[in-house]
Tab-separated table of C-alpha atoms in Angstrom:
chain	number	residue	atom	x	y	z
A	2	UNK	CA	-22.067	-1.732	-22.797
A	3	UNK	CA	-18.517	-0.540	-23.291
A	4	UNK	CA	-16.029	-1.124	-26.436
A	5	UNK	CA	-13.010	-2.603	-25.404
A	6	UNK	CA	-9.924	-2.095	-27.758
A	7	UNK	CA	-8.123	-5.684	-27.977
A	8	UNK	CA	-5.403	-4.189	-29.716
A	9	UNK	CA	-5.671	-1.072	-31.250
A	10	UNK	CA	-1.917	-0.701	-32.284
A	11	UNK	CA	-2.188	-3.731	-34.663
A	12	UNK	CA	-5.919	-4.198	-35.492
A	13	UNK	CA	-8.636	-2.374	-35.040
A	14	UNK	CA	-10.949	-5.047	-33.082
A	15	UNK	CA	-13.236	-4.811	-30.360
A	16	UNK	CA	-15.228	-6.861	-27.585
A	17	UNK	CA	-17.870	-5.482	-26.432
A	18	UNK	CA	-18.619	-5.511	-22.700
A	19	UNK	CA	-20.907	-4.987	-19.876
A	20	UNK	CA	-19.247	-3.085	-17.222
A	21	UNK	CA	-22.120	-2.395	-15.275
A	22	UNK	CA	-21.278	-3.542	-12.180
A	23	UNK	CA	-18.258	-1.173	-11.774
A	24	UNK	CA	-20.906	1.557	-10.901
A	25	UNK	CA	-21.800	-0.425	-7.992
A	26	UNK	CA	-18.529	-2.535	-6.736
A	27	UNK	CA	-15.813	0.105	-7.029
A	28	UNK	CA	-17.804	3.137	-5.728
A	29	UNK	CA	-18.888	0.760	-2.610
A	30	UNK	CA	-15.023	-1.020	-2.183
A	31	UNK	CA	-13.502	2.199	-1.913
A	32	UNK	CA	-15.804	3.860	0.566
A	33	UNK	CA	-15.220	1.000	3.003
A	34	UNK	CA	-11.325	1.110	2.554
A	35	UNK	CA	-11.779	5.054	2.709
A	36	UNK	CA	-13.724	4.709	5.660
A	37	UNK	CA	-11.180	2.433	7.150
A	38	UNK	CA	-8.144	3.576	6.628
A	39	UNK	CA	-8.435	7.269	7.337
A	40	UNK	CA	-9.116	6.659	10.661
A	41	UNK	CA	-7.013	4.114	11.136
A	42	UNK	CA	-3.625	5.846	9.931
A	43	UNK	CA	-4.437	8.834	10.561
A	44	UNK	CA	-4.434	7.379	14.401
A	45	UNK	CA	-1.430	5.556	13.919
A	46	UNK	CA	0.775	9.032	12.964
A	47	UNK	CA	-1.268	11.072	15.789
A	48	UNK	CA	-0.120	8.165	18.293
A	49	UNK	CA	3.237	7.974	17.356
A	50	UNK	CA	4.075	11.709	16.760
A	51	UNK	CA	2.371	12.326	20.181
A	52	UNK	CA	3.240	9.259	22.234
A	53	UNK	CA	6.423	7.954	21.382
A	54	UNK	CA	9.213	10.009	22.357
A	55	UNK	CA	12.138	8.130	20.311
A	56	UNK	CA	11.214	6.385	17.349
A	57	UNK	CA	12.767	2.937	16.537
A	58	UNK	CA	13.946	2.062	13.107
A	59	UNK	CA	10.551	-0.533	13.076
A	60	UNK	CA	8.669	2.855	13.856
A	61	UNK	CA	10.544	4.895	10.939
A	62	UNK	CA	9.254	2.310	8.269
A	63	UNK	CA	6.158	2.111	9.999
A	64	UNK	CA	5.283	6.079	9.583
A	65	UNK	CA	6.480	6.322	6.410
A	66	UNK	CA	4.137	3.189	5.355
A	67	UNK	CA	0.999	5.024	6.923
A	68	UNK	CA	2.382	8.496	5.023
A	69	UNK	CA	2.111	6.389	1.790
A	70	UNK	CA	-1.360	4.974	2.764
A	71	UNK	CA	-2.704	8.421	3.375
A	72	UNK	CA	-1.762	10.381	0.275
A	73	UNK	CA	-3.579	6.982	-1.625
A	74	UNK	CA	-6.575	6.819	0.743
A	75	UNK	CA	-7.036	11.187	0.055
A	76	UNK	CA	-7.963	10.855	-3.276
A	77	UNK	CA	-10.372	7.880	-2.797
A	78	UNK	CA	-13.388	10.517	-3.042
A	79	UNK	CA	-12.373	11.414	-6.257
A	80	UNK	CA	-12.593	7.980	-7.651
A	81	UNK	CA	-15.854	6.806	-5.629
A	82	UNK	CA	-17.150	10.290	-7.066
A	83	UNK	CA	-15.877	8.892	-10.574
A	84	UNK	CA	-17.490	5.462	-10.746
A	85	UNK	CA	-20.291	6.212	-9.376
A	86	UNK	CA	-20.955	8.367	-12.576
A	87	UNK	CA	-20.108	5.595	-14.600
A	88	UNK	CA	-16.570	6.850	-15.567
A	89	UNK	CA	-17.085	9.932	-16.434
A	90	UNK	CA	-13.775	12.047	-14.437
A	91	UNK	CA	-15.073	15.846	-14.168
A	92	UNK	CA	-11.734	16.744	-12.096
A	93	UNK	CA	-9.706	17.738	-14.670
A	94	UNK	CA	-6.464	16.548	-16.405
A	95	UNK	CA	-4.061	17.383	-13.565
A	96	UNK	CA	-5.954	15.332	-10.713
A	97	UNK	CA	-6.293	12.801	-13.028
A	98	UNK	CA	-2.387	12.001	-13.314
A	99	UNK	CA	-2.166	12.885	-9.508
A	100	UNK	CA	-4.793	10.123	-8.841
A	101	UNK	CA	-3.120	7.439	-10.921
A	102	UNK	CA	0.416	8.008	-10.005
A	103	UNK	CA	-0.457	8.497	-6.418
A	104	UNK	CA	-2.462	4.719	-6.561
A	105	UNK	CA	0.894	3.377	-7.749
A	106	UNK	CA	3.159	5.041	-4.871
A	107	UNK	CA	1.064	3.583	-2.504
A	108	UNK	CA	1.372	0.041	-3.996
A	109	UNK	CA	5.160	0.102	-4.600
A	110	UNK	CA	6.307	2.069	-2.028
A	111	UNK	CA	4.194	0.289	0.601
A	112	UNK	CA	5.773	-3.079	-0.697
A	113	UNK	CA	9.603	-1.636	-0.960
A	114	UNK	CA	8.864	-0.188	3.006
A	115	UNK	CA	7.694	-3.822	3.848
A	116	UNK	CA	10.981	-5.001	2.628
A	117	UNK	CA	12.857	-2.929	4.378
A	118	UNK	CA	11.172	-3.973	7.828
A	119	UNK	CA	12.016	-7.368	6.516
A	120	UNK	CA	15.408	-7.258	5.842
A	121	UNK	CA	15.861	-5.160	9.439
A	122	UNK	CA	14.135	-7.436	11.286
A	123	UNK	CA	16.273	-10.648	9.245
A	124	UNK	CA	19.343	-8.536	10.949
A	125	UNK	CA	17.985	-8.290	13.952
A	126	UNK	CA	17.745	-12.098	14.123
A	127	UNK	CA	20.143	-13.791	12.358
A	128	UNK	CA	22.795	-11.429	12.555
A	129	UNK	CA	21.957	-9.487	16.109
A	130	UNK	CA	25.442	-8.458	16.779
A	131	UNK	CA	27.011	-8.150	13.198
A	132	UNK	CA	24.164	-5.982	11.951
A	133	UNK	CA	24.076	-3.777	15.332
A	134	UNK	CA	26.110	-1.018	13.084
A	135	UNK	CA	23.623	-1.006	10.828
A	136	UNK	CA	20.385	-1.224	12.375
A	137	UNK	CA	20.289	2.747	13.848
A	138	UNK	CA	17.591	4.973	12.967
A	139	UNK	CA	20.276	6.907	10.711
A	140	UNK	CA	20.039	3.778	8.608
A	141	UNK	CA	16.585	3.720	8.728
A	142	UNK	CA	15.793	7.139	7.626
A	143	UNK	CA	18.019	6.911	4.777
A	144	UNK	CA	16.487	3.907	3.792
A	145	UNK	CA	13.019	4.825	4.023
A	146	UNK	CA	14.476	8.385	1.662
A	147	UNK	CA	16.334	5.953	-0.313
A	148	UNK	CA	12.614	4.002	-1.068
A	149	UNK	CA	10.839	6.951	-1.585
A	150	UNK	CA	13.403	8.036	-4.255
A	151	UNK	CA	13.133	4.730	-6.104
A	152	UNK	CA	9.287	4.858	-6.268
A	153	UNK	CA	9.029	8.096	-7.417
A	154	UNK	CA	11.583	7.728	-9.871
A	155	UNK	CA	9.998	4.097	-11.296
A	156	UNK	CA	6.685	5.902	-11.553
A	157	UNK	CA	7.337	8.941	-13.332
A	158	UNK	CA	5.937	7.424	-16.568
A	159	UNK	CA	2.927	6.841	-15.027
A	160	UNK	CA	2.499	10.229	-14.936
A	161	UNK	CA	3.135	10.975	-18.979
A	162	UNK	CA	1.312	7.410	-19.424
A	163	UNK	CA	-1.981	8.103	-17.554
A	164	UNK	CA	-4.159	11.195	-18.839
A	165	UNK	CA	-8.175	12.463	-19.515
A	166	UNK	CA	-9.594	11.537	-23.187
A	167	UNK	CA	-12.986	11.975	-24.305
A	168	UNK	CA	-14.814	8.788	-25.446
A	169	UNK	CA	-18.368	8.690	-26.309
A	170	UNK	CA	-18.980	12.241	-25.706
A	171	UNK	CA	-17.601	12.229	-22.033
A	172	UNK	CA	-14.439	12.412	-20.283
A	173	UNK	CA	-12.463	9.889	-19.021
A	174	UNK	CA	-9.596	9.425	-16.948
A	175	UNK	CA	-6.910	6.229	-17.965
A	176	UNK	CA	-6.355	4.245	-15.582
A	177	UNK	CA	-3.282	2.759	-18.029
A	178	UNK	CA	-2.760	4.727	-21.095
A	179	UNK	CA	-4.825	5.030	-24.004
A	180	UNK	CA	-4.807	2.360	-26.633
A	181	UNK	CA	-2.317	4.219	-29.036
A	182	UNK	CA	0.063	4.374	-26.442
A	183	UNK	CA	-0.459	1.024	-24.349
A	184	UNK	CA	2.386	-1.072	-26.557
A	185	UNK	CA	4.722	1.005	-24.941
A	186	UNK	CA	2.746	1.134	-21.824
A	187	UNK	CA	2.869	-2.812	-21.806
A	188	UNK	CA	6.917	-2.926	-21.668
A	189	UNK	CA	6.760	-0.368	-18.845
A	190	UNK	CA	4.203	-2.098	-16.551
A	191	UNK	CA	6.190	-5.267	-16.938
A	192	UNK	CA	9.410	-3.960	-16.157
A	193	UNK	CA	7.401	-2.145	-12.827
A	194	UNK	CA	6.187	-5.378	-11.871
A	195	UNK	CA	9.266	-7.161	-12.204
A	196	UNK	CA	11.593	-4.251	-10.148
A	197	UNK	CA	8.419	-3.188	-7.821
A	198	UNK	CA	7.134	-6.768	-7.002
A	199	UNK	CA	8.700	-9.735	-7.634
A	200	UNK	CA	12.597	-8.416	-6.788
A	201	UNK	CA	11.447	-7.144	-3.440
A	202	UNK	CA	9.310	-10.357	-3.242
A	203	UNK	CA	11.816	-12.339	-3.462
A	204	UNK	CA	13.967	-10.384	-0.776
A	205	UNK	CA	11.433	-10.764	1.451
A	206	UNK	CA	10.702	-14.656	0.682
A	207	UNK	CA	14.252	-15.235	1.322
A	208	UNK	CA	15.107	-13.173	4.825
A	209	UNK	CA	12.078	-14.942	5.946
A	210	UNK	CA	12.858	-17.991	4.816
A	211	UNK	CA	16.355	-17.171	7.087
A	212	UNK	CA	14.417	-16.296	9.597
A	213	UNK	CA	12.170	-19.219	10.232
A	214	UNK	CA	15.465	-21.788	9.989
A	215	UNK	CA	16.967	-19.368	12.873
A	216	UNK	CA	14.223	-19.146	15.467
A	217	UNK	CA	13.305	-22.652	15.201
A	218	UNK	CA	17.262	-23.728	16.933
A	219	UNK	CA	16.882	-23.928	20.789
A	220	UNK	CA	20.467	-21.214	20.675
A	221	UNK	CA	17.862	-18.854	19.240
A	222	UNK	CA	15.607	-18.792	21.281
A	223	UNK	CA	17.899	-18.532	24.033
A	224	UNK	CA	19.847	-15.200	22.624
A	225	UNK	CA	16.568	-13.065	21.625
A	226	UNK	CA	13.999	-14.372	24.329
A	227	UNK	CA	10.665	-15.324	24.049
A	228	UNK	CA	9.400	-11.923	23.619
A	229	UNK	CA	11.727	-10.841	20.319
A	230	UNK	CA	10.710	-14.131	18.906
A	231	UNK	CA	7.182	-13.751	19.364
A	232	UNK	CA	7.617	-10.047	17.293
A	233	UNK	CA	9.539	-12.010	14.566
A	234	UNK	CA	6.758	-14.458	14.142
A	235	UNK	CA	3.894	-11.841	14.048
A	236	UNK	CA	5.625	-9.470	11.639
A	237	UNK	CA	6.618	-12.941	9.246
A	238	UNK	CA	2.842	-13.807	9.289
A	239	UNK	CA	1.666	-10.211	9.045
A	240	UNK	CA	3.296	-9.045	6.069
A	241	UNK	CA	2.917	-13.093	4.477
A	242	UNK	CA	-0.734	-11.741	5.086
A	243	UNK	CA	-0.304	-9.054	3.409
A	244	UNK	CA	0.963	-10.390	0.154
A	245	UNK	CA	-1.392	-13.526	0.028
A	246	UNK	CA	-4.209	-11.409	0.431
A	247	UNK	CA	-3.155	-8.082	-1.410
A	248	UNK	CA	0.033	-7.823	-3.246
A	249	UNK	CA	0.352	-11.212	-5.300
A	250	UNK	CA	-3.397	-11.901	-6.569
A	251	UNK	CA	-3.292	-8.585	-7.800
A	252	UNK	CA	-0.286	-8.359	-9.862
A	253	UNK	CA	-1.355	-12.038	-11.221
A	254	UNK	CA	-4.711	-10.932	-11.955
A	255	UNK	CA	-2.953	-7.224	-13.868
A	256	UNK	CA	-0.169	-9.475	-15.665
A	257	UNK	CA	-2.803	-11.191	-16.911
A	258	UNK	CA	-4.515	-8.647	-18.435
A	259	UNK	CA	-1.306	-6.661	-20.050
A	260	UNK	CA	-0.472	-10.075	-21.585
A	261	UNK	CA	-4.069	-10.777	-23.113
A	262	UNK	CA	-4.116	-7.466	-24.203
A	263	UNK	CA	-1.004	-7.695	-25.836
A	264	UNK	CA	-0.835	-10.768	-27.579
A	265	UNK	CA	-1.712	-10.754	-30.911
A	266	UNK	CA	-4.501	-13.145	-30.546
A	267	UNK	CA	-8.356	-12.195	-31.012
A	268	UNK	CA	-9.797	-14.433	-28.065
A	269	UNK	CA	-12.312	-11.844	-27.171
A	270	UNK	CA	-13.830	-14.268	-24.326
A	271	UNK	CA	-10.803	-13.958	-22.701
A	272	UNK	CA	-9.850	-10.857	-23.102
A	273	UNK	CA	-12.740	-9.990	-21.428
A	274	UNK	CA	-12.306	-12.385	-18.412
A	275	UNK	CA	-8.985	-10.538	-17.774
A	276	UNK	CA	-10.551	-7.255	-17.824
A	277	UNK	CA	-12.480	-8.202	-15.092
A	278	UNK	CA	-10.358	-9.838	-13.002
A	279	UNK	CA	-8.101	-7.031	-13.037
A	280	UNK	CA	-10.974	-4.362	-12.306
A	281	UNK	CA	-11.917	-6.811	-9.588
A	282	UNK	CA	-8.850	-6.756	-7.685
A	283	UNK	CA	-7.741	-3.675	-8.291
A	284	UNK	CA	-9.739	-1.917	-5.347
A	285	UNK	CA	-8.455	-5.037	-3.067
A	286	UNK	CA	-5.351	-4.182	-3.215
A	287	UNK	CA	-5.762	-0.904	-1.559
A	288	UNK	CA	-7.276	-3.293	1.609
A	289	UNK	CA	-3.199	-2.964	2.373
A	290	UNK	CA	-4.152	0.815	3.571
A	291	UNK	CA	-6.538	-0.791	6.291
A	292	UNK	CA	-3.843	-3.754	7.302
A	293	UNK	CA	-0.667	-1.384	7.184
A	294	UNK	CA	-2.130	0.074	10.581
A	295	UNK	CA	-2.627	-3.597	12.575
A	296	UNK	CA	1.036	-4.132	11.437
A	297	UNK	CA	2.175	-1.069	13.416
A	298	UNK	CA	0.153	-2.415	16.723
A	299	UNK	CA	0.878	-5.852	16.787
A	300	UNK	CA	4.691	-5.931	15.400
A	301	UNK	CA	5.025	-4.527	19.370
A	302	UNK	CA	3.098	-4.931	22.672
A	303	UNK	CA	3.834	-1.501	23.813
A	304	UNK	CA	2.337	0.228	20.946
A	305	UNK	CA	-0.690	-1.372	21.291
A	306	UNK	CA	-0.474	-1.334	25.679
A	307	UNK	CA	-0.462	2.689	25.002
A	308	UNK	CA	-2.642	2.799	22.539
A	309	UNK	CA	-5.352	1.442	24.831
A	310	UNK	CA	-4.440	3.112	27.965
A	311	UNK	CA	-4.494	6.732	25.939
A	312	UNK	CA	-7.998	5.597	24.728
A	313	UNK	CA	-8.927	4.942	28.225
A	314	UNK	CA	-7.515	7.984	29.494
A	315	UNK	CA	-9.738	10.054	26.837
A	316	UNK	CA	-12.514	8.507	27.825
A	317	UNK	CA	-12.102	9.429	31.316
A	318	UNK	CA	-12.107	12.753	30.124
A	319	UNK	CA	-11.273	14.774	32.922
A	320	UNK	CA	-8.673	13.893	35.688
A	321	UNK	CA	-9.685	13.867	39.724
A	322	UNK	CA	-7.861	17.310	40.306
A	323	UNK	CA	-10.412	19.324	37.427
A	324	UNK	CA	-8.733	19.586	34.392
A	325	UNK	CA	-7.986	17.681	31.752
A	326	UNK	CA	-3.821	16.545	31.978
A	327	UNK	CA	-2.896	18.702	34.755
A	328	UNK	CA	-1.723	18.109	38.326
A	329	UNK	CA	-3.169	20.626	40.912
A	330	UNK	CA	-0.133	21.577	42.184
A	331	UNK	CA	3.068	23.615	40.737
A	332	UNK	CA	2.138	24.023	37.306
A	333	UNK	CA	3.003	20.236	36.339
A	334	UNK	CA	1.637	18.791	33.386
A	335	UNK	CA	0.441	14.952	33.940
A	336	UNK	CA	1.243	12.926	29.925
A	337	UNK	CA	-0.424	9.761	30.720
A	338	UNK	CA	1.957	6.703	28.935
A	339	UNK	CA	4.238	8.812	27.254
């Protein structure tokens, strides 16, 4: 059993609640997404460092999305190591702010990367000749610096907000702040949800909205081709995907829970219903680190054509000639689907 503080700024009043299952559902959550997403985006940067010799503005975002995923999915141990000793952090007061603030740069900056692929691909079909100035991987890789900027700069308080404390003789690592501080913390995480969800949400709602209206007319279809359209429609259901099953339950379900907390009211039933729900889909969020990389292969058909002839080629192993990427003759170096 575990004292939760309703609101320890105000009142001193707790609920008392069972958080048994934490020990069991977190610890096993973020093993699979660990065990997932490594792999997974760690193949998507190998492929496209390796096997794509100019990368498109798509690709840019792409990278920089399974950059963010990485950094998150790296300190995954720490946490299933965590929970699994029924909160107890032994990593120290550093890693403990790293953790946090790292969780949250995967979340927002995943989200404001999204948006960018969004709006490029809204240019790309609504505005294909207009926007041709703009859509150049010089744009791309200042946008994708301009996002990384933002994030860091939006999370910065996570980093003064989140720290170790002991409670009950044993240390602890905050996933928010501490009670003293979370009245503060409250108008913070509001203001991040507002800036790192529900603007770019909105952005995103609205170029696809666009988009849809535009490659639904016949004269559509006719300037960007079966093909182009197909991409639009995939990356509008993809990252629609994404949100439903991600991004928006889990900000509703954390909302919830700053607001409960904060209010004034001693509903302790409810309180605790909150708590859960949050701790519940907290660790589903982070399922974005295993769908990030089926973004990458189906937002184009060659990705995923040269993904599949590479695999094929290492399974071969060995070409006719003897070794392994070489032609026989003159020194030449055979790069299958380069």
């Amino acid at each position: 059993m575990k004292k939760l503080d309703m609101n320890a700024s105000k009142e001193q009043s707790f609920c008392y609640l069972s958080e048994d299952y934490k020990q069991i559902y977190l610890p096993l959550t973020y093993s699979i997404i660990f065990v997932l997403a490594l792999p997974l985006n760690g193949t998507v940067l190998w492929f496209s460092w390796h096997h794509t010799k100019r990368w498109s503005c798509a690709t840019i975002y792409l990278v920089n999305l399974m950059v963010a995923d990485l950094l998150y999915v790296l300190t995954l141990p720490f946490l299933i190591i965590t929970y699994s000793l029924d909160d107890r952090w032994p990593f120290g007061e550093l890693l403990c702010r790293l953790v946090r603030f790292l969780f949250y740069t995967n979340l927002y900056g995943s989200i404001l990367l999204l948006t960018c692929i969004s709006v490029h691909r809204f240019l790309g079909v609504c505005h294909p000749l207009r926007s041709l100035p703009y859509r150049t991987r010089q744009h791309a890789l200042m946008g994708s610096a301009t996002t990384w900027a933002l994030v860091i700069l939006q999370l910065l308080p996570t980093l003064a907000f989140s720290h170790t404390d002991y409670v009950n003789g044993q240390m602890i690592c905050y996933d928010m702040t501490s009670p003293r501080n979370f009245d503060q913390y409250f108008a913070y995480g509001m203001v991040l949800t507002m800036s790192g969800f529900v603007f770019p949400s909105v952005v995103i709602l609205v170029c696809y909205s666009l988009m849809v209206r535009s490659l639904i007319k016949s004269e559509t279809l006719e300037r960007t081709g079966s093909t182009a359209r197909a991409k639009s429609i995939r990356t509008i259901l993809l990252v629609c995907s994404l949100f439903t099953l991600c991004y928006v339950p889990f900000h509703i379900a954390r909302s919830f829970y700053l607001i409960i907390r904060f209010l004034p009211s001693q509903n302790c039933q409810l309180l605790i219903v909150a708590s859960m729900a949050y701790k519940i889909w907290r660790p589903l969020v982070s399922m974005s680190s295993c769908l990030n990389p089926v973004l990458y292969f189906l937002s184009g058909g060659n990705n995923r054509i040269r993904l599949f002839q590479e695999l094929r080629h290492n399974k071969v192993g060995k070409h006719p000639a003897g070794a392994e990427g070489k032609m026989p003759r003159g020194g030449q170096i055979w790069v299958l689907s380069r």
